[in-house]
Short mmCIF file of C-alpha atoms in Angstrom, two decimals:
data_model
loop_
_atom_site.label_atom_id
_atom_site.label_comp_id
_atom_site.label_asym_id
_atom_site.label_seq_id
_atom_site.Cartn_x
_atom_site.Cartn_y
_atom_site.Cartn_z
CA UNK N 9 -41.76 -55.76 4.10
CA UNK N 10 -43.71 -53.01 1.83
CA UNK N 11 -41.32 -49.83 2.62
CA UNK N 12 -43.28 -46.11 2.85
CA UNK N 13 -41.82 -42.83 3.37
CA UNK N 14 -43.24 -43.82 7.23
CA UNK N 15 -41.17 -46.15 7.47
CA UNK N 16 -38.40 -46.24 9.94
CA UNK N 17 -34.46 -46.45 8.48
CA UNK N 18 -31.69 -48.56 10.84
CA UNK N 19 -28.20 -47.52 10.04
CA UNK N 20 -25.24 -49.81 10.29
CA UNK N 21 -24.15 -48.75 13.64
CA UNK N 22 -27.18 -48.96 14.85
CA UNK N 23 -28.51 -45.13 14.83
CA UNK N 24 -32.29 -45.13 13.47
CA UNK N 25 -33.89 -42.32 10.85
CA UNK N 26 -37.61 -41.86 12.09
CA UNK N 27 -38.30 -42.23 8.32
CA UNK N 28 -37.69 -42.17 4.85
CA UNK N 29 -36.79 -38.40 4.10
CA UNK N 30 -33.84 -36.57 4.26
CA UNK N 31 -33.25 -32.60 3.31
CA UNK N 32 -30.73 -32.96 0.96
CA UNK N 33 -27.60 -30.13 1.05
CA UNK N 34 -28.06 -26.55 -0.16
CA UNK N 35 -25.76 -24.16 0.58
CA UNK N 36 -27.20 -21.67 2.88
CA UNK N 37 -24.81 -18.74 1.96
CA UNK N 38 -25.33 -16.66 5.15
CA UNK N 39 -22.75 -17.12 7.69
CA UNK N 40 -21.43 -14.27 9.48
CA UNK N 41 -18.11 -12.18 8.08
CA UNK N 42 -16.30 -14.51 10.58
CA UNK N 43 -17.71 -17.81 8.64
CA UNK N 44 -19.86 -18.71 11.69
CA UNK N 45 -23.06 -19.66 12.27
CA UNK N 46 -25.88 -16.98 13.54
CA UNK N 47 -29.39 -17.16 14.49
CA UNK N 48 -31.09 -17.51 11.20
CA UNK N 49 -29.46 -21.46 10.86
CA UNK N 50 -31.63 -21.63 13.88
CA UNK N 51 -34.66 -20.31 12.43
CA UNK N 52 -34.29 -21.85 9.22
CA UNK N 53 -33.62 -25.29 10.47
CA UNK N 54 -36.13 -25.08 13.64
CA UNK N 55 -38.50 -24.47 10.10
CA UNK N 56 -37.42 -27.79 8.35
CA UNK N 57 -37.02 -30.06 11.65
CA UNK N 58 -40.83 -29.32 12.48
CA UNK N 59 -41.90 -29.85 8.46
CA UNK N 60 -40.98 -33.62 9.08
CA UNK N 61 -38.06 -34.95 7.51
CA UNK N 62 -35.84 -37.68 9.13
CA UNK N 63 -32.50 -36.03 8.48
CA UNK N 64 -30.83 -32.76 7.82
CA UNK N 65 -27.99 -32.36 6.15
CA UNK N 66 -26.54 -28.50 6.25
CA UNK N 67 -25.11 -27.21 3.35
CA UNK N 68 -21.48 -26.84 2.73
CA UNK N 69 -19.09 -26.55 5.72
CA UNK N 70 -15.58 -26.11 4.64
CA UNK N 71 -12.73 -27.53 6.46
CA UNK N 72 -10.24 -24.57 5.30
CA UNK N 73 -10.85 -20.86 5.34
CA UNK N 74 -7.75 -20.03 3.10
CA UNK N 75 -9.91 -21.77 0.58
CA UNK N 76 -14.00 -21.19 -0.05
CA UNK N 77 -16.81 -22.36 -2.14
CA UNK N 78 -18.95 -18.87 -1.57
CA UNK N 79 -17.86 -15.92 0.31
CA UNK N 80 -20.57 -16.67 3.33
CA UNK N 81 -19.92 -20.18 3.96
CA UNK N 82 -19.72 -21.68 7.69
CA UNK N 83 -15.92 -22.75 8.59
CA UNK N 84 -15.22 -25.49 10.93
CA UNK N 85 -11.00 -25.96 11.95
CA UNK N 86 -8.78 -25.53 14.73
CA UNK N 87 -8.30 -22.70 16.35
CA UNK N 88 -11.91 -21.20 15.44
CA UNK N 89 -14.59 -20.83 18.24
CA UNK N 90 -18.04 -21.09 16.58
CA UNK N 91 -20.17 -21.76 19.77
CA UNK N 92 -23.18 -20.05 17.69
CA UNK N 93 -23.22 -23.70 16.03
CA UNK N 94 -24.36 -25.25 18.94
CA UNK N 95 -27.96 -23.01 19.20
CA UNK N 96 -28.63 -23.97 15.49
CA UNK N 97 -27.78 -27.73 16.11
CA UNK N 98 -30.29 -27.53 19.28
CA UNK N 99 -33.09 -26.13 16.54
CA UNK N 100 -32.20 -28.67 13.53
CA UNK N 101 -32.33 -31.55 15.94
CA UNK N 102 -35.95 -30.94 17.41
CA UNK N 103 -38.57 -33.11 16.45
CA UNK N 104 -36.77 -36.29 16.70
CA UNK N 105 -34.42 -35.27 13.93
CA UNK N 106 -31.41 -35.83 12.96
CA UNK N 107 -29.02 -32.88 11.20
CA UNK N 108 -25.53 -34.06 9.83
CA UNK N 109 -23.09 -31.55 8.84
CA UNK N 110 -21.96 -31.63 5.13
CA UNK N 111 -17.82 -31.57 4.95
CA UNK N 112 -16.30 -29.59 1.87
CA UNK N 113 -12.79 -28.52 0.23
CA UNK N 114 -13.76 -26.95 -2.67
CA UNK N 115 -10.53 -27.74 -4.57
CA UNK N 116 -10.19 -25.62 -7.93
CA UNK N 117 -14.17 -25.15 -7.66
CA UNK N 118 -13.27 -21.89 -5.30
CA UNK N 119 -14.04 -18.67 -7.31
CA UNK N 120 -11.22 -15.93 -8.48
CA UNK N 121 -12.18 -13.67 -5.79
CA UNK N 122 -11.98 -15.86 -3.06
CA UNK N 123 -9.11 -17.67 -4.27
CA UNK N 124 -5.97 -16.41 -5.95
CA UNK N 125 -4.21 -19.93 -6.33
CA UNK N 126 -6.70 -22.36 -5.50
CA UNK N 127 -5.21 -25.78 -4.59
CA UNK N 128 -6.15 -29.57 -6.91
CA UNK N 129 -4.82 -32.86 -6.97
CA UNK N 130 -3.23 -31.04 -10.97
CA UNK N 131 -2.86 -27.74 -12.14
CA UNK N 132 -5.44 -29.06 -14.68
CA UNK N 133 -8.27 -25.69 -15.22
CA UNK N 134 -11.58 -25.98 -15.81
CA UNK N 135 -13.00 -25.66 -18.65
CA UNK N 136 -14.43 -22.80 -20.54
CA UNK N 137 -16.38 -20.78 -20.01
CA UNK N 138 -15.71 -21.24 -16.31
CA UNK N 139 -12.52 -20.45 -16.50
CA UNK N 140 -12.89 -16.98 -16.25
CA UNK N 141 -14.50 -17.35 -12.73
CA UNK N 142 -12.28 -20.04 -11.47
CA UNK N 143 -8.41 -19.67 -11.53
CA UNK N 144 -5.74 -22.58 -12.72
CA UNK N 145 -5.47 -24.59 -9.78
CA UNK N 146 -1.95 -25.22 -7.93
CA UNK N 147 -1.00 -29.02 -7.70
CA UNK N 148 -1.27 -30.30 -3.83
CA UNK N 149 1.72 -31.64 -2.53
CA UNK N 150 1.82 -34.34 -0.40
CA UNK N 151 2.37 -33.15 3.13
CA UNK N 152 -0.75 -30.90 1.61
CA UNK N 153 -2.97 -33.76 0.91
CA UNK N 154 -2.21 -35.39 4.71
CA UNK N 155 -3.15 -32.00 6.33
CA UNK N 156 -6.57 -31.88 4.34
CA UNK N 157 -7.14 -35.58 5.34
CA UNK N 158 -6.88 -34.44 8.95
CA UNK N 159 -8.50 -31.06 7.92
CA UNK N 160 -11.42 -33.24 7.65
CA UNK N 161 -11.14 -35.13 10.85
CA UNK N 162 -10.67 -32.14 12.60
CA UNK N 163 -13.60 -30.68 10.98
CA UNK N 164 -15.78 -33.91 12.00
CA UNK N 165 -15.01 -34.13 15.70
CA UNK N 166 -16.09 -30.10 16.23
CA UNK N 167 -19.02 -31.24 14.27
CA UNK N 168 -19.93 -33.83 16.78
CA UNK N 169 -19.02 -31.58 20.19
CA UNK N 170 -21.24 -29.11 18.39
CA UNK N 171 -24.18 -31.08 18.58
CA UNK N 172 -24.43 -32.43 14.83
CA UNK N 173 -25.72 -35.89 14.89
CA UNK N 174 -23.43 -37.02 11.97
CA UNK N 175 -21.52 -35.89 9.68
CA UNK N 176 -21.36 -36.29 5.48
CA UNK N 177 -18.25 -36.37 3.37
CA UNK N 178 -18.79 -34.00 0.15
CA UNK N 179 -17.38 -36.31 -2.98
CA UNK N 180 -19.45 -35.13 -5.41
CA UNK N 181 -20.11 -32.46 -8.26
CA UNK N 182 -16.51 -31.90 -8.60
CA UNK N 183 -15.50 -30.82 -5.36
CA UNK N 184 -11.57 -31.45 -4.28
CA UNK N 185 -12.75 -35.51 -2.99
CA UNK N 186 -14.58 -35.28 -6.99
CA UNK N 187 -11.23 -33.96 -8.55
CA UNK N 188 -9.45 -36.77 -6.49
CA UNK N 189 -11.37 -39.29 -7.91
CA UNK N 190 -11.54 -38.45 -11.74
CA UNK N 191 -8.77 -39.52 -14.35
CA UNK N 192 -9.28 -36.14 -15.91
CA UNK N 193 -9.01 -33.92 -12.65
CA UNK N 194 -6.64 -36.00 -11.35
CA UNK N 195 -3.24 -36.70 -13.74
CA UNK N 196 -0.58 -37.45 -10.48
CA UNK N 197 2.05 -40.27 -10.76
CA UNK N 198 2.44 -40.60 -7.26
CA UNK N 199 0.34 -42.72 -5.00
CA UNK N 200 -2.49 -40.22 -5.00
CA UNK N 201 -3.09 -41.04 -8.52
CA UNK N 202 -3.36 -43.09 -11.91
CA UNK N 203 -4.97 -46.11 -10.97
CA UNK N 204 -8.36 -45.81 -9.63
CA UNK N 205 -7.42 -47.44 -6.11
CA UNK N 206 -4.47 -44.49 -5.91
CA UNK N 207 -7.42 -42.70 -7.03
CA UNK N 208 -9.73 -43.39 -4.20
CA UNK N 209 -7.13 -43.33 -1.55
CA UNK N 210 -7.82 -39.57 -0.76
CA UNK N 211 -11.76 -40.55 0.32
CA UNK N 212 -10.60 -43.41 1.67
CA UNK N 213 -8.12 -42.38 3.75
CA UNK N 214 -10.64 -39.46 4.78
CA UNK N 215 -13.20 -41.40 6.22
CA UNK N 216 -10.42 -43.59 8.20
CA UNK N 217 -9.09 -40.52 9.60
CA UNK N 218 -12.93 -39.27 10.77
CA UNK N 219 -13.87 -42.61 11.81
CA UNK N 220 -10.52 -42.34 14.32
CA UNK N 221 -12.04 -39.53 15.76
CA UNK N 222 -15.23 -39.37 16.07
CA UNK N 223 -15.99 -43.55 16.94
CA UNK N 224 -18.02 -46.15 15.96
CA UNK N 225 -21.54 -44.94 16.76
CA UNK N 226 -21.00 -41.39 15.17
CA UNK N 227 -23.08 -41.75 11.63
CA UNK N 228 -20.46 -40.97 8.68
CA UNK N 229 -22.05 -40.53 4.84
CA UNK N 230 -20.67 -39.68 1.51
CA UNK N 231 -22.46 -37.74 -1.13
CA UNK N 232 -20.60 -39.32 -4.25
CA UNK N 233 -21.25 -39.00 -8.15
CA UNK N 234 -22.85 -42.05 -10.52
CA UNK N 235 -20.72 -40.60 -12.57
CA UNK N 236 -19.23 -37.08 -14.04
CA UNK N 237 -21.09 -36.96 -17.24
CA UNK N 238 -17.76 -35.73 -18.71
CA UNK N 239 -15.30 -37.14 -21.27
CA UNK N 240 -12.66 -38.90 -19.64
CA UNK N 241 -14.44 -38.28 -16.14
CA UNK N 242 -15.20 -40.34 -13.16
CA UNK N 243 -17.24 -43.48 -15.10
CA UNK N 244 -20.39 -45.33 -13.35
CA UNK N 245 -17.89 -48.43 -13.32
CA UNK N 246 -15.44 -46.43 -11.24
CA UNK N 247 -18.17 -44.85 -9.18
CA UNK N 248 -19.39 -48.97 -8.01
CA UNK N 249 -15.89 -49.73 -7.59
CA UNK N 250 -15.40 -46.82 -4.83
CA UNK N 251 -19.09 -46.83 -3.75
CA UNK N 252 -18.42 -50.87 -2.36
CA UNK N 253 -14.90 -50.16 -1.29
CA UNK N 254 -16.65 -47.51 1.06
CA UNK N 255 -19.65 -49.71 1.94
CA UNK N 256 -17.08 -52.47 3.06
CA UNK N 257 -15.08 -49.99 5.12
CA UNK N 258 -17.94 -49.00 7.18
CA UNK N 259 -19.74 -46.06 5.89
CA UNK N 260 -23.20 -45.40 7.34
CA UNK N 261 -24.62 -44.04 4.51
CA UNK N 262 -24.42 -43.42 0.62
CA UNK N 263 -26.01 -40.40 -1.64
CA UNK N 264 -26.05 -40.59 -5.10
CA UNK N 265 -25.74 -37.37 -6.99
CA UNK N 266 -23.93 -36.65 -10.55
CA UNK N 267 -22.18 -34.03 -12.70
CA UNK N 268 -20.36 -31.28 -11.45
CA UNK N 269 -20.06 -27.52 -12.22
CA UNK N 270 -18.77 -28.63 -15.89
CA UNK N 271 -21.78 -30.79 -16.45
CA UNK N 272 -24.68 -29.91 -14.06
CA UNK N 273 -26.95 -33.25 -14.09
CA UNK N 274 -27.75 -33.09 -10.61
CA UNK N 275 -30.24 -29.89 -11.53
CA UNK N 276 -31.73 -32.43 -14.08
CA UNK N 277 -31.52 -30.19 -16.59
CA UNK N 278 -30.32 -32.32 -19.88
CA UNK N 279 -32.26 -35.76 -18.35
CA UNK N 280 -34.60 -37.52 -20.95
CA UNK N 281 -38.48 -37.65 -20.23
CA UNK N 282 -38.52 -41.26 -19.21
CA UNK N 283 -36.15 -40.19 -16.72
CA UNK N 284 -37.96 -37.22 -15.19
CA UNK N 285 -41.52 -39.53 -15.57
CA UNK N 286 -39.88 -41.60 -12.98
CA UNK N 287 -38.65 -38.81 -11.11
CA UNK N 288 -35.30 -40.15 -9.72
CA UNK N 289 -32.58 -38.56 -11.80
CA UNK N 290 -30.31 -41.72 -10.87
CA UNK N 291 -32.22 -44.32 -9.68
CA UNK N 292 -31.09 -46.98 -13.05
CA UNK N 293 -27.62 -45.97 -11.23
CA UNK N 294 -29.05 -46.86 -7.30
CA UNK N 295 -30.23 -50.62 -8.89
CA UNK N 296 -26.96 -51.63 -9.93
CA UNK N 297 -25.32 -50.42 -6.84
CA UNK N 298 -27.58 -52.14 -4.46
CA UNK N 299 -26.57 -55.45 -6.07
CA UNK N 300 -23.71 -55.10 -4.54
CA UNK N 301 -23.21 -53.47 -1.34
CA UNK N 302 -25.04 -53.24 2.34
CA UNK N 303 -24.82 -49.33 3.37
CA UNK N 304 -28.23 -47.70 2.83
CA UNK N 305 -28.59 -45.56 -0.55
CA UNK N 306 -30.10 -42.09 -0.07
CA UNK N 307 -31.04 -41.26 -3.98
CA UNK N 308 -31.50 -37.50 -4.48
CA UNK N 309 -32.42 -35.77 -7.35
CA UNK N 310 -35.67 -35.44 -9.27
CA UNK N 311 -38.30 -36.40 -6.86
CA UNK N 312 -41.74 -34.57 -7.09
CA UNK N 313 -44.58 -36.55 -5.65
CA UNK N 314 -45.31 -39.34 -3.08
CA UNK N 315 -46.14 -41.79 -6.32
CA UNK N 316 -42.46 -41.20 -6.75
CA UNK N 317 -41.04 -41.67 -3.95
CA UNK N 318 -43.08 -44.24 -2.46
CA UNK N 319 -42.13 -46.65 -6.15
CA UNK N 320 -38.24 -46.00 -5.83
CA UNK N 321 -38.37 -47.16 -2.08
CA UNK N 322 -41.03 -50.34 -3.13
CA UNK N 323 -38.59 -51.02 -6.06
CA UNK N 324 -35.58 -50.69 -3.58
CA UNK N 325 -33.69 -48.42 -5.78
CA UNK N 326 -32.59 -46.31 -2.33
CA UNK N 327 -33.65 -46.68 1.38
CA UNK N 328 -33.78 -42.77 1.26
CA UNK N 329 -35.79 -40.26 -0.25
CA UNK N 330 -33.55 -36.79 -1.05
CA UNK N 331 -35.17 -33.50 -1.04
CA UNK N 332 -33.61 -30.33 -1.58
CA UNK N 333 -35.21 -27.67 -3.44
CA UNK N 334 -38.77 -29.07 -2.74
CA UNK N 335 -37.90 -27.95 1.03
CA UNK N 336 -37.15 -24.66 0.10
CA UNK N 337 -40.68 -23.57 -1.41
CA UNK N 338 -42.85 -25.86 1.01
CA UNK N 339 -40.75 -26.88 4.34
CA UNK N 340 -44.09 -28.65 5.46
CA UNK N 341 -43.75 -30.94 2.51
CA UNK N 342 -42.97 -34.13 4.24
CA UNK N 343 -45.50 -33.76 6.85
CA UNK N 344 -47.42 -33.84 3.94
CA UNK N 345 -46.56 -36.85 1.84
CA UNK N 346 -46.02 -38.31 5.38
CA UNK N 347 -50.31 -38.23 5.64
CA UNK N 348 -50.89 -39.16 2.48
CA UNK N 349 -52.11 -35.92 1.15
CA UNK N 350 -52.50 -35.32 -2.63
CA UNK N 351 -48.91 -33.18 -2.86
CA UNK N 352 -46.54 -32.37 -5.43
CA UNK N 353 -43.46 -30.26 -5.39
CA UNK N 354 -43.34 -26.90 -6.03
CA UNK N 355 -40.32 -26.64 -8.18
CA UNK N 356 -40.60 -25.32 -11.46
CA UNK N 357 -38.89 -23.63 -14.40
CA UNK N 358 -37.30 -20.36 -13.59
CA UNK N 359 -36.99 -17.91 -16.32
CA UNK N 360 -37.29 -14.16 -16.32
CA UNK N 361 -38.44 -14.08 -20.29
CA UNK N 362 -35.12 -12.72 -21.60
CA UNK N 363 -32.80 -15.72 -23.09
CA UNK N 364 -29.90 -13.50 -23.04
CA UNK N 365 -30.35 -13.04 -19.33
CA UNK N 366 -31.44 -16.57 -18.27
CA UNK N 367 -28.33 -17.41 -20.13
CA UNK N 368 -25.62 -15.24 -17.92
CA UNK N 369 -27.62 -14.83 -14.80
CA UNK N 370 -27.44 -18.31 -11.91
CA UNK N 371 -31.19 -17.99 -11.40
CA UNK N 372 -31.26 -21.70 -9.62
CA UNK N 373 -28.79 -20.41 -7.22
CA UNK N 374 -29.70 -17.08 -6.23
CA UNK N 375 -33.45 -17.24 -6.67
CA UNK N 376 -33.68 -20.14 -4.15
CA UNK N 377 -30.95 -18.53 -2.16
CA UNK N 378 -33.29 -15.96 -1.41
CA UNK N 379 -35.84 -18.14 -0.20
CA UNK N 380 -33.30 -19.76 1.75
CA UNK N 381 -32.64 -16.57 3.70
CA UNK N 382 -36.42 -15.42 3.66
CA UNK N 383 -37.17 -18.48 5.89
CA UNK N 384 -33.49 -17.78 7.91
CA UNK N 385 -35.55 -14.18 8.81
CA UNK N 386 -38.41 -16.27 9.93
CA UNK N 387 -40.56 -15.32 6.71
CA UNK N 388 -42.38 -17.82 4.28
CA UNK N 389 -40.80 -19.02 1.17
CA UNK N 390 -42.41 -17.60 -1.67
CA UNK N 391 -42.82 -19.70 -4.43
CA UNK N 392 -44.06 -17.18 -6.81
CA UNK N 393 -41.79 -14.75 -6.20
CA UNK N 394 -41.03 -12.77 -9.61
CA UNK N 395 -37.75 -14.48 -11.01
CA UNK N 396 -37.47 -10.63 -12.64
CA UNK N 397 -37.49 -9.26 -8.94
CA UNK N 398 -34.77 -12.19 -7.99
CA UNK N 399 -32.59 -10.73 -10.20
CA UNK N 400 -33.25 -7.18 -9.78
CA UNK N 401 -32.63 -7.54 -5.91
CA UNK N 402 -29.55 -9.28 -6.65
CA UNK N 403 -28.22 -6.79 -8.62
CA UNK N 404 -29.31 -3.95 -6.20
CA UNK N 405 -27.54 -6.03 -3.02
CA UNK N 406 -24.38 -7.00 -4.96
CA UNK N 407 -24.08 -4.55 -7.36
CA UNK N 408 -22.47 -4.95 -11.14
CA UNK N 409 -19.17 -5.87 -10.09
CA UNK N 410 -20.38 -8.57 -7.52
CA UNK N 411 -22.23 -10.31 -10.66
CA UNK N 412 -19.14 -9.94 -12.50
CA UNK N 413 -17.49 -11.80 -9.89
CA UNK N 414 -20.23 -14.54 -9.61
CA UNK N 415 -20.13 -15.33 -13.34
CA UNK N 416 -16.23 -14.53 -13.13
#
């Protein structure tokens, strides 16, 4: 069967993706002060549900508000009513669509001023020049590491009363389930660590624990690294080795992503030109894996036009297309490839001319963080809006010592 983007996706237990494309996670950064959800979700969703794709998948959730990725992230744990979910679940759901719910702990990846003593599987910092935005982690303890586990069952069972369709386990790009998983994150004796089995028995026992509570039918994915990209790291060997343990186990669905804050390949900045010619950052990766396991393979990263997209699914290197920043400057953009028109992302190159400030500023994250929230307020993304202004506003709304504390 000749696979297109139109083409309809079967899951393991049974659930079926009207097609081929998936919105990939971004963090939205603009919960409430009390980490909930508010109407914009509903806005900006409602936007992306009627633009076409398949599935949604929010951006991070976290499972613990004692520990944060970004001051305005949505929390989801006991003892926390966030009925405002349930409004932008009815919105990301229209249009035959399905919106998952992206599970986080951020581990030692939670900045200085949201985190005194973040927690890790080791006390093992990152390196520099991060360090100065991200404190030296405290080792987890055990009874620690069993309370996260069910943190995260917890976290998936509001998800599904609260109308998310499924849910996705965050393993990748060296959050706490990243740390878990690497030989240079992770340095524990106990059964939490050393070999790469102890390694993976924090994911592992994760999606056992969610799979207890939310059932059978309830969709569960992982977004999981090929690989680090970092000396003494997570290796592609380890990656297959966790990726079929998972697949065997049950999981619905696999993303492939890479790097981490210390090595940032997933914004495809240090890929080779062959690489970005075929678009998908780590579709080599996606071949090998589908050797060996069942679960379908969502590849994100990289993908520009329908050529693209429409070749990786022909030459089966995933089952699903991932989109993320695409979505942000055209939300219509699968409707789009969907009809065959002549299309091609809108991402580009953001500089504001100044080296010095390119170097110190996070243009990718706050410049499409704004058109994140412009389309949250019901306006269009604009996709030539001066990077100069981007950082100008950002300045003006969090002043000099709220840069400070986003460069740390």
């Amino acid at each position: 069967m000749t696979l297109s983007l139109n083409s309809t996706l079967k899951l393991p237990n049974g659930i079926i993706l009207k097609n081929r494309i998936a919105k990939s996670a971004m963090s939205e950064n603009m919960a409430s002060k009390n980490h909930c959800a508010n109407s914009r979700f509903a806005t900006l969703y409602r936007r992306w549900a009627n633009g076409g794709a398949g599935l949604l998948i929010s951006g991070n959730i976290m499972i613990d508000s004692r520990y944060l990725g970004e001051p305005n992230n949505i929390v989801l744990e006991k003892g926390r009513s966030n009925e405002a979910i349930r409004e932008w679940t009815r919105a990301g759901t229209e249009n035959g669509t399905h919106l998952w719910a992206q599970l986080n702990h951020p581990g030692k990846q939670s900045p200085k001023f949201l985190s005194k003593e973040p927690v890790a599987p080791s006390a093992i910092a990152l390196k520099a020049p991060l360090d100065r935005m991200f404190n030296t982690p405290r080792e987890l303890t055990n009874e620690e590491i069993e309370e996260i586990i069910e943190r995260f069952a917890t976290a998936a069972k509001l998800a599904k009363d609260l109308g998310f369709t499924g849910v996705q386990i965050h393993g990748a790009h060296g959050y706490l389930v990243s740390q878990f998983l690497s030989p240079h994150h992770n340095r524990r004796s106990d059964k939490w660590g050393g070999s790469l089995e102890n390694r993976m028995r924090f994911v592992v026992s994760i999606y056992k624990a969610i799979r207890d509570a939310v059932g059978l039918e309830f969709p569960i994915a992982i977004k999981i690294n090929s690989a680090d990209f970092q000396k003494g790291g997570f290796s592609q060997e380890d990656s297959m080795e966790v990726v079929k343990v998972l697949s065997e186990l049950g999981m619905d669905l696999i993303e492939i992503s890479g790097g981490s804050y210390e090595s940032q390949e997933m914004m495809g900045t240090t890929k080779k030109e062959s690489t970005r010619k075929r678009e998908a950052y780590f579709a080599d990766y996606c071949e090998q894996v589908r050797k060996i396991v069942k679960t379908p393979i969502m590849l994100t990263g990289g993908f520009r036009s329908l050529k693209g997209m429409n070749e990786a699914l022909e030459q089966e290197a995933c089952d699903l297309v991932g989109l993320g920043r695409s979505l942000v400057l055209n939300p219509e953009f699968p409707n789009q490839l969907m009809a065959g028109e002549d299309v091609k992302s809108e991402v580009h190159f953001l500089t504001t001319g100044w080296k010095i400030m390119d170097n110190i500023f996070p243009l990718e994250i706050t410049w499409y963080t704004q058109q994140i929230h412009r389309m949250g307020k019901g306006l269009d993304p604009k996709p030539k809006m001066s990077v100069k202004a981007s950082v100008l506003y950002t300045l003006i709304s969090m002043g000099v010592d709220g840069l400070k504390r986003v460069r740390g």
